[in-house]
């Protein structure tokens, strides 16, 4: 039992540090146990003195799933008696893709404590720190009683018209959804099957890996981004990899969680040079922060293999309402629209989104203010300890990397949580973070000060 628990602890550690495959050496006498646990033998044998080992391998997600299916109830019993010194939780979260958002739990499962949102700092999710345009707030609060009970325009025609006008693209090049998550799930499940080949960057927004690997079950390759290259996509290296001829390539630009942006002109060159059978999904959730001229929406209308997905959640402060759109050639859009259920975007979301799009100056001012708050937050965090590495993203977050040898990202997140400050441990997203990087969303000045105070206290070892 102890041996199996140690193996379980190793698996949890690997998963929580973004590991995707394990390689293991196991004594041949115990081979049947390893195989039963889900490891696969490579057939290669290594001898050391009198002992023979088999070289084995396994997919971390599969091993974890199999372990929980078989031993879930035993593990839950053991959890009560094991002294678990790891920073990683004993049991993983549920089967869904792990996101930030633990802060929302403060509201209570049945929303009994809605006012608690004032007491916590939700820097684990990238929701806007500012409210939506006052016009949207007024429209909703003035009519919530009838808005709540009224069916929205079935295809969100008014919202599509407003998007077309504001973005300068034809209406038939736009499809809408209840957040980009809705569009990602609908489009990917329509386009891909288990024989499809997909390329993701590593690191990348985690939902993409979840959908392609665990919902569709595709073959997925990773294009590694490197800390020492500033997490930048190297266009030449990327172009070479694209020659593999993928069915779908996802590029989050600016990237979450690295916060790094690839210039639109460079990206267009990459797309032009790629095999024509490869479809690109460009996620521009944070593109508002890098300014006009950096969106590929207009390019996507003309190209027949590029789709730009744009969330209204973060840039327009509408995360709770759920609204997003994608821009592509009319033939791609027609397909996505066919797969869209009626009333996909709620009436409050449609009303607020239209009002938001009509108030660009309000948002431009908030985005500029975000840049100032971000710089202040980064400077204050950097001032805590010279061993910390703080990198400012181009969007509404900063990355804080802890020095080797001290507290890890999971420990920092856990201890800040006890102070009502929620941060995001990036370790499970990619092994490239080496368990040392947390992502911190920009909030208002007072909340940012709470973040800095909490991080400083934890790092100084205040209990
Ligand atoms: C890069 C990226 N894409 C998509 C989403 C999903 O956004 P939503 O479903 O709210 O539109 C997020 C949310 O964090 C994100 O960071």
Short mmCIF file of C-alpha atoms and ligand atoms in Angstrom, two decimals, residues 99 126 178-182 184 205 208 252 254-256 283 285-286 310-314 319 322-324 439, ligand 1:
data_model
loop_
_atom_site.label_atom_id
_atom_site.label_comp_id
_atom_site.label_asym_id
_atom_site.label_seq_id
_atom_site.Cartn_x
_atom_site.Cartn_y
_atom_site.Cartn_z
CA UNK A 99 -9.22 26.92 -14.67
CA UNK A 126 -8.53 37.33 -15.95
CA UNK A 178 -22.13 32.30 -25.31
CA UNK A 179 -18.47 33.04 -24.69
CA UNK A 180 -15.58 31.78 -26.77
CA UNK A 181 -15.65 28.54 -24.78
CA UNK A 182 -18.99 27.80 -26.43
CA UNK A 184 -14.43 26.46 -29.24
CA UNK A 205 -4.70 28.45 -22.72
CA UNK A 208 -7.67 23.88 -25.97
CA UNK A 252 -3.58 32.45 -28.78
CA UNK A 254 -1.58 37.60 -27.18
CA UNK A 255 -0.97 34.30 -25.48
CA UNK A 256 -2.49 33.38 -22.16
CA UNK A 283 -7.72 33.39 -30.29
CA UNK A 285 -9.32 37.29 -26.36
CA UNK A 286 -6.71 39.84 -25.21
CA UNK A 310 -12.79 37.01 -29.97
CA UNK A 311 -14.22 36.89 -26.50
CA UNK A 312 -16.13 39.88 -25.16
CA UNK A 313 -15.61 38.57 -21.62
CA UNK A 314 -12.34 40.14 -20.57
CA UNK A 319 -17.49 37.41 -18.36
CA UNK A 322 -21.17 35.19 -21.79
CA UNK A 323 -20.70 36.66 -25.25
CA UNK A 324 -18.11 36.11 -27.98
CA UNK A 439 -0.18 34.36 -12.93
C1 LIG B 1 -7.18 32.80 -24.30
C2 LIG B 1 -8.58 32.58 -23.84
N1 LIG B 1 -9.48 32.13 -24.70
C3 LIG B 1 -10.75 31.92 -24.33
C4 LIG B 1 -11.16 32.11 -23.03
C5 LIG B 1 -12.58 31.83 -22.67
O1 LIG B 1 -13.29 33.00 -22.57
P1 LIG B 1 -14.85 33.10 -22.65
O2 LIG B 1 -15.42 31.73 -22.78
O3 LIG B 1 -15.27 33.79 -21.41
O4 LIG B 1 -15.14 33.92 -23.87
C6 LIG B 1 -10.25 32.57 -22.09
C7 LIG B 1 -10.63 32.75 -20.69
O5 LIG B 1 -9.83 32.92 -19.81
C8 LIG B 1 -8.92 32.81 -22.51
O6 LIG B 1 -8.00 33.26 -21.65
#
